[in-house]
PDB file of C-alpha atoms in Angstrom:
ATOM      1  CA  MET A   1     175.874  56.336  91.045  1.00 61.00           C
ATOM      2  CA  LEU A   2     174.270  56.965  94.418  1.00 73.00           C
ATOM      3  CA  LEU A   3     177.627  57.914  95.979  1.00 72.00           C
ATOM      4  CA  GLU A   4     178.267  60.504  93.243  1.00 74.00           C
ATOM      5  CA  GLY A   5     174.904  62.106  93.900  1.00 77.00           C
ATOM      6  CA  LEU A   6     175.437  62.235  97.655  1.00 78.00           C
ATOM      7  CA  GLU A   7     178.943  63.664  97.255  1.00 76.00           C
ATOM      8  CA  THR A   8     177.586  66.335  94.898  1.00 80.00           C
ATOM      9  CA  LEU A   9     174.772  67.223  97.289  1.00 79.00           C
ATOM     10  CA  ALA A  10     177.222  67.550 100.193  1.00 80.00           C
ATOM     11  CA  LEU A  11     179.429  69.869  98.116  1.00 77.00           C
ATOM     12  CA  LEU A  12     176.427  71.909  97.073  1.00 81.00           C
ATOM     13  CA  ALA A  13     175.554  72.411 100.727  1.00 79.00           C
ATOM     14  CA  ARG A  14     178.948  74.091 101.196  1.00 77.00           C
ATOM     15  CA  GLU A  15     179.480  75.850  97.859  1.00 79.00           C
ATOM     16  CA  LYS A  16     175.871  77.055  97.214  1.00 80.00           C
ATOM     17  CA  THR A  17     176.190  77.188  93.403  1.00 82.00           C
ATOM     18  CA  MET A  18     176.380  74.610  90.613  1.00 82.00           C
ATOM     19  CA  GLY A  19     179.343  76.463  89.126  1.00 81.00           C
ATOM     20  CA  LYS A  20     181.489  76.169  92.224  1.00 80.00           C
ATOM     21  CA  VAL A  21     180.604  72.492  92.642  1.00 78.00           C
ATOM     22  CA  ALA A  22     181.459  71.866  88.988  1.00 77.00           C
ATOM     23  CA  SER A  23     184.860  73.510  89.500  1.00 71.00           C
ATOM     24  CA  ARG A  24     185.563  71.382  92.580  1.00 65.00           C
ATOM     25  CA  LEU A  25     184.607  68.158  90.798  1.00 68.00           C
ATOM     26  CA  TYR A  26     186.115  69.082  87.402  1.00 61.00           C
ATOM     27  CA  ILE A  27     182.831  68.422  85.600  1.00 72.00           C
ATOM     28  CA  THR A  28     180.304  70.634  83.798  1.00 78.00           C
ATOM     29  CA  GLN A  29     177.410  72.427  85.488  1.00 84.00           C
ATOM     30  CA  SER A  30     174.990  70.302  83.488  1.00 85.00           C
ATOM     31  CA  ALA A  31     176.650  67.176  84.887  1.00 80.00           C
ATOM     32  CA  VAL A  32     176.210  68.549  88.410  1.00 82.00           C
ATOM     33  CA  SER A  33     172.535  69.245  87.710  1.00 85.00           C
ATOM     34  CA  LYS A  34     172.080  65.749  86.297  1.00 86.00           C
ATOM     35  CA  ARG A  35     173.616  64.156  89.383  1.00 84.00           C
ATOM     36  CA  ILE A  36     171.240  66.056  91.658  1.00 85.00           C
ATOM     37  CA  SER A  37     168.249  65.233  89.449  1.00 87.00           C
ATOM     38  CA  ASN A  38     169.158  61.541  89.437  1.00 86.00           C
ATOM     39  CA  LEU A  39     169.467  61.559  93.231  1.00 84.00           C
ATOM     40  CA  GLU A  40     166.096  63.297  93.570  1.00 83.00           C
ATOM     41  CA  ALA A  41     164.534  60.677  91.302  1.00 87.00           C
ATOM     42  CA  ARG A  42     166.144  57.866  93.283  1.00 87.00           C
ATOM     43  CA  LEU A  43     164.867  59.232  96.605  1.00 88.00           C
ATOM     44  CA  GLY A  44     161.562  60.607  95.328  1.00 88.00           C
ATOM     45  CA  LYS A  45     162.197  63.923  97.078  1.00 84.00           C
ATOM     46  CA  LYS A  46     163.045  67.481  96.067  1.00 90.00           C
ATOM     47  CA  LEU A  47     166.534  68.267  97.371  1.00 87.00           C
ATOM     48  CA  VAL A  48     167.385  71.770  96.102  1.00 85.00           C
ATOM     49  CA  GLU A  49     165.488  74.950  95.273  1.00 86.00           C
ATOM     50  CA  PRO A  50     166.531  78.390  93.945  1.00 81.00           C
ATOM     51  CA  GLU A  51     167.501  81.168  96.354  1.00 78.00           C
ATOM     52  CA  GLY A  52     168.500  84.220  94.332  1.00 76.00           C
ATOM     53  CA  ARG A  53     171.712  83.390  92.493  1.00 74.00           C
ATOM     54  CA  HIS A  54     172.370  80.481  94.819  1.00 77.00           C
ATOM     55  CA  LEU A  55     170.670  77.200  95.566  1.00 80.00           C
ATOM     56  CA  ARG A  56     169.184  76.210  98.890  1.00 84.00           C
ATOM     57  CA  LEU A  57     168.908  72.695 100.201  1.00 84.00           C
ATOM     58  CA  THR A  58     165.398  71.622 101.151  1.00 87.00           C
ATOM     59  CA  PRO A  59     164.631  70.351 104.675  1.00 87.00           C
ATOM     60  CA  ASP A  60     164.657  66.796 103.255  1.00 85.00           C
ATOM     61  CA  ALA A  61     168.164  67.332 101.874  1.00 83.00           C
ATOM     62  CA  LEU A  62     169.450  68.817 105.133  1.00 84.00           C
ATOM     63  CA  ALA A  63     167.987  65.927 107.126  1.00 84.00           C
ATOM     64  CA  LEU A  64     169.604  63.440 104.737  1.00 80.00           C
ATOM     65  CA  LEU A  65     173.044  65.039 105.054  1.00 78.00           C
ATOM     66  CA  GLU A  66     172.736  65.202 108.826  1.00 82.00           C
ATOM     67  CA  ARG A  67     172.133  61.452 108.911  1.00 81.00           C
ATOM     68  CA  ILE A  68     174.718  60.322 106.394  1.00 77.00           C
ATOM     69  CA  GLY A  69     177.291  63.150 106.472  1.00 71.00           C
ATOM     70  CA  PRO A  70     179.805  61.529 108.854  1.00 70.00           C
ATOM     71  CA  SER A  71     179.519  58.154 107.123  1.00 72.00           C
ATOM     72  CA  LEU A  72     179.883  59.777 103.699  1.00 70.00           C
ATOM     73  CA  ASN A  73     183.038  61.614 104.756  1.00 68.00           C
ATOM     74  CA  GLU A  74     184.545  58.430 106.141  1.00 68.00           C
ATOM     75  CA  LEU A  75     183.683  56.472 103.002  1.00 67.00           C
ATOM     76  CA  GLN A  76     185.220  59.170 100.810  1.00 67.00           C
ATOM     77  CA  GLY A  77     188.314  59.090 103.007  1.00 66.00           C
ATOM     78  CA  GLN A  78     188.570  55.329 102.672  1.00 69.00           C
ATOM     79  CA  LEU A  79     188.358  55.663  98.900  1.00 68.00           C
ATOM     80  CA  PHE A  80     191.155  58.235  98.992  1.00 69.00           C
ATOM     81  CA  ASP A  81     193.261  55.834 101.074  1.00 68.00           C
ATOM     82  CA  SER A  82     192.793  53.195  98.381  1.00 68.00           C
ATOM     83  CA  GLN A  83     193.799  55.425  95.478  1.00 71.00           C
ATOM     84  CA  HIS A  84     197.212  54.997  93.902  1.00 68.00           C
ATOM     85  CA  LEU A  85     199.256  58.160  94.343  1.00 73.00           C
ATOM     86  CA  ALA A  86     201.524  58.510  91.357  1.00 76.00           C
ATOM     87  CA  ASP A  87     204.358  61.033  91.438  1.00 80.00           C
ATOM     88  CA  SER A  88     202.319  63.282  89.142  1.00 87.00           C
ATOM     89  CA  SER A  89     198.947  62.923  90.905  1.00 85.00           C
ATOM     90  CA  PRO A  90     197.585  66.266  92.156  1.00 88.00           C
ATOM     91  CA  LEU A  91     197.846  66.302  95.945  1.00 89.00           C
ATOM     92  CA  ALA A  92     195.729  68.758  97.931  1.00 92.00           C
ATOM     93  CA  VAL A  93     196.952  70.325 101.173  1.00 96.00           C
ATOM     94  CA  ALA A  94     194.560  72.472 103.225  1.00 95.00           C
ATOM     95  CA  CYS A  95     196.068  75.197 105.422  1.00 97.00           C
ATOM     96  CA  SER A  96     195.150  77.966 107.784  1.00 96.00           C
ATOM     97  CA  GLU A  97     195.645  81.221 105.906  1.00 95.00           C
ATOM     98  CA  THR A  98     197.870  82.825 108.537  1.00 95.00           C
ATOM     99  CA  ILE A  99     200.033  79.708 108.892  1.00 96.00           C
ATOM    100  CA  LEU A 100     200.524  79.426 105.152  1.00 96.00           C
ATOM    101  CA  ALA A 101     201.332  83.131 104.856  1.00 94.00           C
ATOM    102  CA  GLY A 102     203.484  83.359 107.962  1.00 93.00           C
ATOM    103  CA  TYR A 103     205.463  80.138 107.966  1.00 95.00           C
ATOM    104  CA  LEU A 104     205.383  78.182 104.729  1.00 96.00           C
ATOM    105  CA  GLY A 105     206.214  80.467 101.785  1.00 94.00           C
ATOM    106  CA  PRO A 106     209.992  79.919 101.499  1.00 94.00           C
ATOM    107  CA  LEU A 107     209.644  76.219 102.374  1.00 95.00           C
ATOM    108  CA  LEU A 108     207.072  75.651  99.638  1.00 94.00           C
ATOM    109  CA  ASN A 109     209.139  77.577  97.124  1.00 94.00           C
ATOM    110  CA  ARG A 110     211.838  74.946  97.600  1.00 95.00           C
ATOM    111  CA  TYR A 111     209.616  71.900  98.053  1.00 95.00           C
ATOM    112  CA  LEU A 112     207.478  72.551  94.972  1.00 95.00           C
ATOM    113  CA  ARG A 113     210.562  72.093  92.824  1.00 94.00           C
ATOM    114  CA  ARG A 114     210.708  68.561  94.206  1.00 93.00           C
ATOM    115  CA  ASP A 115     206.960  67.898  94.029  1.00 94.00           C
ATOM    116  CA  PRO A 116     205.275  70.384  91.655  1.00 95.00           C
ATOM    117  CA  TYR A 117     201.905  68.646  91.855  1.00 93.00           C
ATOM    118  CA  LEU A 118     201.006  69.836  95.349  1.00 94.00           C
ATOM    119  CA  ARG A 119     197.963  72.096  95.495  1.00 92.00           C
ATOM    120  CA  PHE A 120     197.514  74.346  98.546  1.00 94.00           C
ATOM    121  CA  SER A 121     194.277  76.026  99.619  1.00 92.00           C
ATOM    122  CA  THR A 122     193.323  78.041 102.702  1.00 93.00           C
ATOM    123  CA  HIS A 123     190.395  77.400 105.057  1.00 91.00           C
ATOM    124  CA  HIS A 124     189.309  77.755 108.653  1.00 91.00           C
ATOM    125  CA  THR A 125     190.349  74.821 110.828  1.00 94.00           C
ATOM    126  CA  PRO A 126     186.926  73.085 111.049  1.00 88.00           C
ATOM    127  CA  VAL A 127     186.775  73.027 107.231  1.00 85.00           C
ATOM    128  CA  ILE A 128     190.336  71.675 107.052  1.00 92.00           C
ATOM    129  CA  LEU A 129     189.384  68.780 109.316  1.00 90.00           C
ATOM    130  CA  GLU A 130     186.376  67.916 107.167  1.00 82.00           C
ATOM    131  CA  ARG A 131     188.399  68.088 103.958  1.00 85.00           C
ATOM    132  CA  VAL A 132     191.082  65.771 105.333  1.00 90.00           C
ATOM    133  CA  ARG A 133     188.521  63.378 106.790  1.00 85.00           C
ATOM    134  CA  ALA A 134     186.758  63.150 103.408  1.00 80.00           C
ATOM    135  CA  GLY A 135     189.989  62.758 101.433  1.00 84.00           C
ATOM    136  CA  ASP A 136     189.486  66.112  99.687  1.00 84.00           C
ATOM    137  CA  ALA A 137     192.849  67.109 101.172  1.00 91.00           C
ATOM    138  CA  ALA A 138     195.722  64.740 101.882  1.00 92.00           C
ATOM    139  CA  LEU A 139     197.100  66.859 104.734  1.00 95.00           C
ATOM    140  CA  GLY A 140     195.940  69.770 106.831  1.00 97.00           C
ATOM    141  CA  VAL A 141     197.965  72.428 108.634  1.00 98.00           C
ATOM    142  CA  CYS A 142     195.653  73.854 111.288  1.00 97.00           C
ATOM    143  CA  ALA A 143     195.697  76.862 113.591  1.00 97.00           C
ATOM    144  CA  GLY A 144     193.944  76.763 116.950  1.00 96.00           C
ATOM    145  CA  GLU A 145     192.672  73.930 119.098  1.00 95.00           C
ATOM    146  CA  ILE A 146     191.751  70.719 117.297  1.00 94.00           C
ATOM    147  CA  VAL A 147     188.311  69.437 118.276  1.00 86.00           C
ATOM    148  CA  HIS A 148     186.268  66.630 116.740  1.00 80.00           C
ATOM    149  CA  ALA A 149     189.348  64.977 115.200  1.00 85.00           C
ATOM    150  CA  ARG A 150     187.692  61.556 115.055  1.00 81.00           C
ATOM    151  CA  GLY A 151     189.513  59.268 112.640  1.00 83.00           C
ATOM    152  CA  LEU A 152     192.474  61.612 112.123  1.00 92.00           C
ATOM    153  CA  GLU A 153     196.020  61.711 113.463  1.00 94.00           C
ATOM    154  CA  VAL A 154     196.941  65.061 115.006  1.00 96.00           C
ATOM    155  CA  VAL A 155     200.586  66.104 115.391  1.00 97.00           C
ATOM    156  CA  PRO A 156     201.291  69.280 117.431  1.00 97.00           C
ATOM    157  CA  LEU A 157     203.822  71.432 115.604  1.00 97.00           C
ATOM    158  CA  LEU A 158     204.124  74.681 117.528  1.00 94.00           C
ATOM    159  CA  GLU A 159     202.693  76.843 120.295  1.00 95.00           C
ATOM    160  CA  GLU A 160     202.660  80.222 118.614  1.00 95.00           C
ATOM    161  CA  GLU A 161     203.344  83.284 120.784  1.00 94.00           C
ATOM    162  CA  MET A 162     200.673  85.982 120.793  1.00 96.00           C
ATOM    163  CA  VAL A 163     201.002  89.730 121.368  1.00 97.00           C
ATOM    164  CA  LEU A 164     198.747  92.726 121.862  1.00 97.00           C
ATOM    165  CA  VAL A 165     198.861  95.268 119.045  1.00 98.00           C
ATOM    166  CA  SER A 166     198.243  98.824 120.245  1.00 97.00           C
ATOM    167  CA  PRO A 167     199.802 102.288 119.727  1.00 97.00           C
ATOM    168  CA  SER A 168     200.435 102.524 123.495  1.00 95.00           C
ATOM    169  CA  PRO A 169     201.249  99.873 126.126  1.00 94.00           C
ATOM    170  CA  PRO A 170     198.057  98.256 127.475  1.00 94.00           C
ATOM    171  CA  ASP A 171     197.161  98.839 131.102  1.00 91.00           C
ATOM    172  CA  PHE A 172     196.829  95.402 132.702  1.00 91.00           C
ATOM    173  CA  GLY A 173     195.947  96.870 136.091  1.00 87.00           C
ATOM    174  CA  ALA A 174     192.228  96.709 135.315  1.00 85.00           C
ATOM    175  CA  PRO A 175     189.995  94.582 133.067  1.00 86.00           C
ATOM    176  CA  LEU A 176     190.884  95.400 129.484  1.00 94.00           C
ATOM    177  CA  ALA A 177     188.571  95.083 126.443  1.00 96.00           C
ATOM    178  CA  VAL A 178     190.385  93.657 123.417  1.00 97.00           C
ATOM    179  CA  VAL A 179     189.773  92.843 119.774  1.00 98.00           C
ATOM    180  CA  THR A 180     190.072  89.125 119.088  1.00 97.00           C
ATOM    181  CA  ILE A 181     189.597  86.489 116.439  1.00 96.00           C
ATOM    182  CA  ASP A 182     186.091  84.987 116.153  1.00 95.00           C
ATOM    183  CA  LEU A 183     185.659  82.945 119.331  1.00 95.00           C
ATOM    184  CA  GLY A 184     182.589  81.208 117.932  1.00 91.00           C
ATOM    185  CA  ASN A 185     184.887  79.183 115.689  1.00 92.00           C
ATOM    186  CA  PRO A 186     185.417  75.857 117.529  1.00 91.00           C
ATOM    187  CA  ALA A 187     189.175  76.077 116.936  1.00 94.00           C
ATOM    188  CA  ASN A 188     189.318  79.435 118.753  1.00 95.00           C
ATOM    189  CA  ARG A 189     187.072  78.767 121.739  1.00 94.00           C
ATOM    190  CA  TYR A 190     190.002  77.723 123.920  1.00 94.00           C
ATOM    191  CA  LEU A 191     191.287  81.294 123.685  1.00 95.00           C
ATOM    192  CA  GLU A 192     188.346  82.897 125.474  1.00 94.00           C
ATOM    193  CA  HIS A 193     189.116  81.135 128.759  1.00 93.00           C
ATOM    194  CA  ARG A 194     192.775  82.095 128.503  1.00 93.00           C
ATOM    195  CA  LEU A 195     191.906  85.721 127.777  1.00 94.00           C
ATOM    196  CA  ARG A 196     189.529  86.041 130.725  1.00 92.00           C
ATOM    197  CA  ALA A 197     192.005  84.316 133.045  1.00 90.00           C
ATOM    198  CA  THR A 198     194.475  87.025 132.046  1.00 90.00           C
ATOM    199  CA  GLY A 199     192.034  89.871 132.732  1.00 91.00           C
ATOM    200  CA  LEU A 200     191.302  90.511 129.058  1.00 95.00           C
ATOM    201  CA  THR A 201     187.675  90.787 127.977  1.00 95.00           C
ATOM    202  CA  PRO A 202     186.799  89.936 124.352  1.00 96.00           C
ATOM    203  CA  TRP A 203     185.082  92.955 122.821  1.00 95.00           C
ATOM    204  CA  MET A 204     184.939  92.926 119.008  1.00 96.00           C
ATOM    205  CA  GLN A 205     185.564  89.630 117.243  1.00 96.00           C
ATOM    206  CA  MET A 206     186.958  89.478 113.702  1.00 96.00           C
ATOM    207  CA  ASP A 207     186.907  86.709 111.108  1.00 92.00           C
ATOM    208  CA  SER A 208     190.624  87.188 110.484  1.00 93.00           C
ATOM    209  CA  TYR A 209     193.668  88.106 112.540  1.00 96.00           C
ATOM    210  CA  PHE A 210     194.662  90.565 109.830  1.00 95.00           C
ATOM    211  CA  ALA A 211     191.501  92.610 110.440  1.00 96.00           C
ATOM    212  CA  ALA A 212     191.961  92.432 114.211  1.00 97.00           C
ATOM    213  CA  ALA A 213     195.575  93.594 113.937  1.00 97.00           C
ATOM    214  CA  GLU A 214     194.612  96.568 111.760  1.00 97.00           C
ATOM    215  CA  LEU A 215     192.078  97.702 114.356  1.00 98.00           C
ATOM    216  CA  GLY A 216     194.721  97.378 117.034  1.00 98.00           C
ATOM    217  CA  ARG A 217     197.252  99.333 114.984  1.00 97.00           C
ATOM    218  CA  ALA A 218     194.658 102.076 114.453  1.00 97.00           C
ATOM    219  CA  GLY A 219     194.103 102.370 118.201  1.00 96.00           C
ATOM    220  CA  VAL A 220     190.494 101.124 118.269  1.00 97.00           C
ATOM    221  CA  ALA A 221     191.405  98.702 121.080  1.00 97.00           C
ATOM    222  CA  PRO A 222     194.348  96.406 121.814  1.00 97.00           C
ATOM    223  CA  ALA A 223     194.189  93.417 119.451  1.00 98.00           C
ATOM    224  CA  VAL A 224     195.333  89.941 120.481  1.00 97.00           C
ATOM    225  CA  VAL A 225     197.098  88.395 117.476  1.00 97.00           C
ATOM    226  CA  PRO A 226     199.865  85.865 116.792  1.00 97.00           C
ATOM    227  CA  LEU A 227     203.313  87.461 116.790  1.00 95.00           C
ATOM    228  CA  ARG A 228     203.996  86.049 113.319  1.00 94.00           C
ATOM    229  CA  VAL A 229     200.910  87.805 111.926  1.00 96.00           C
ATOM    230  CA  ALA A 230     202.038  91.120 113.404  1.00 97.00           C
ATOM    231  CA  ARG A 231     205.479  90.710 111.886  1.00 96.00           C
ATOM    232  CA  LEU A 232     204.045  89.623 108.544  1.00 95.00           C
ATOM    233  CA  MET A 233     201.975  92.818 108.453  1.00 96.00           C
ATOM    234  CA  GLY A 234     205.014  94.955 109.202  1.00 96.00           C
ATOM    235  CA  ILE A 235     203.637  96.185 112.512  1.00 97.00           C
ATOM    236  CA  ASP A 236     206.403  98.062 114.296  1.00 96.00           C
ATOM    237  CA  ALA A 237     207.901  96.441 117.373  1.00 96.00           C
ATOM    238  CA  ALA A 238     206.872  99.491 119.413  1.00 97.00           C
ATOM    239  CA  LEU A 239     203.219  98.570 118.759  1.00 98.00           C
ATOM    240  CA  ARG A 240     203.653  94.904 119.748  1.00 97.00           C
ATOM    241  CA  HIS A 241     203.228  94.320 123.469  1.00 97.00           C
ATOM    242  CA  ALA A 242     203.741  91.156 125.483  1.00 95.00           C
ATOM    243  CA  PRO A 243     200.704  89.825 127.392  1.00 93.00           C
ATOM    244  CA  PRO A 244     200.779  89.868 131.203  1.00 88.00           C
ATOM    245  CA  THR A 245     203.521  87.766 132.793  1.00 84.00           C
ATOM    246  CA  GLY A 246     202.406  84.191 133.403  1.00 82.00           C
ATOM    247  CA  SER A 247     199.548  84.241 130.890  1.00 86.00           C
ATOM    248  CA  ARG A 248     199.065  81.380 128.422  1.00 86.00           C
ATOM    249  CA  LEU A 249     198.252  83.373 125.318  1.00 93.00           C
ATOM    250  CA  THR A 250     199.486  81.087 122.571  1.00 95.00           C
ATOM    251  CA  ARG A 251     197.955  79.537 119.467  1.00 96.00           C
ATOM    252  CA  PRO A 252     198.468  75.829 118.750  1.00 96.00           C
ATOM    253  CA  VAL A 253     199.587  74.851 115.261  1.00 97.00           C
ATOM    254  CA  SER A 254     198.977  71.230 114.267  1.00 97.00           C
ATOM    255  CA  LEU A 255     199.328  68.855 111.354  1.00 98.00           C
ATOM    256  CA  VAL A 256     196.406  66.513 110.635  1.00 97.00           C
ATOM    257  CA  PHE A 257     196.141  63.561 108.286  1.00 95.00           C
ATOM    258  CA  ARG A 258     194.442  60.220 107.851  1.00 91.00           C
ATOM    259  CA  PRO A 259     196.026  57.366 109.836  1.00 88.00           C
ATOM    260  CA  ASN A 260     197.744  55.593 106.940  1.00 89.00           C
ATOM    261  CA  ALA A 261     199.317  58.752 105.466  1.00 91.00           C
ATOM    262  CA  ARG A 262     202.762  57.897 106.848  1.00 92.00           C
ATOM    263  CA  LYS A 263     202.674  54.672 104.823  1.00 90.00           C
ATOM    264  CA  ARG A 264     202.331  56.539 101.528  1.00 89.00           C
ATOM    265  CA  GLY A 265     205.637  57.744 100.118  1.00 89.00           C
ATOM    266  CA  ARG A 266     204.832  61.260  98.932  1.00 92.00           C
ATOM    267  CA  LEU A 267     202.717  62.028 101.983  1.00 93.00           C
ATOM    268  CA  ALA A 268     205.274  60.622 104.402  1.00 94.00           C
ATOM    269  CA  SER A 269     207.999  62.779 102.834  1.00 95.00           C
ATOM    270  CA  LEU A 270     205.913  65.947 103.090  1.00 96.00           C
ATOM    271  CA  ILE A 271     204.899  65.179 106.680  1.00 96.00           C
ATOM    272  CA  ALA A 272     208.551  64.694 107.668  1.00 97.00           C
ATOM    273  CA  VAL A 273     209.593  67.960 106.002  1.00 97.00           C
ATOM    274  CA  LEU A 274     206.828  69.902 107.761  1.00 97.00           C
ATOM    275  CA  GLU A 275     207.668  68.366 111.139  1.00 97.00           C
ATOM    276  CA  ARG A 276     211.361  69.282 110.772  1.00 97.00           C
ATOM    277  CA  HIS A 277     210.489  72.784 109.578  1.00 96.00           C
ATOM    278  CA  PHE A 278     208.304  73.586 112.579  1.00 96.00           C
ATOM    279  CA  ALA A 279     210.662  71.836 115.011  1.00 95.00           C
ATOM    280  CA  LYS A 280     213.363  74.340 114.004  1.00 93.00           C
ATOM    281  CA  LEU A 281     210.950  77.226 114.515  1.00 90.00           C
ATOM    282  CA  ALA A 282     210.006  75.994 117.988  1.00 81.00           C
ATOM    283  CA  ARG A 283     213.605  76.011 119.259  1.00 75.00           C
TER     284      ARG A 283
END
């Protein structure tokens, strides 16, 4: 089918290897290769080429995905909406790593006894949005600002307090260079304006808050991290410092799902449980 080939090509663009795509689709590597070959034959164009151990999409393939990517995601999402969700159907939930680690462990330990077919995975927020939009994940729990949420319902759950991790109290009397999360990530861009408005200048940017916090704990530079991350890492209270009075250094936490999710029993139940859980935390 044409749709199968396009879906496989889109996954290959993200995963880079036939093996990873095969694992995602629960098919063999030879079946993945056959799908790509059939699509190439249908279009009369070469779509992939070797690049070391990985595969690289050709310019024709990249141009094709740029044109049809949004429509393909929406179509896949519509197909997911039409699927029957039995009580034993695997149900994927995509989460921010720090939110899953910091907030959801005990809750999931209890909830998985009620619904053992949930499958959780961790991703950056832009990837979570794409997975939910395409129906690859039924729900997403996101950290940071939600942008490009077309076609999704977004429910704010929490404004997470942030702290500066440093062996000594930061001096806010002058501009202060800090270690931050990667501000090039669309979900984190909001933070740069808030930092500069507070007199904090982003210096080194990490791909994870855990790495940033470790640099702060080591005294490289004060690190701006969510309070929950600092606590999760066992960072002593003496090394956790409040930002300047009146600053807006928080991290939004949101739940995202396709619009009809509340009409589907299992999804509606999980959404309600997550909303109640975070409502208690926000008090």
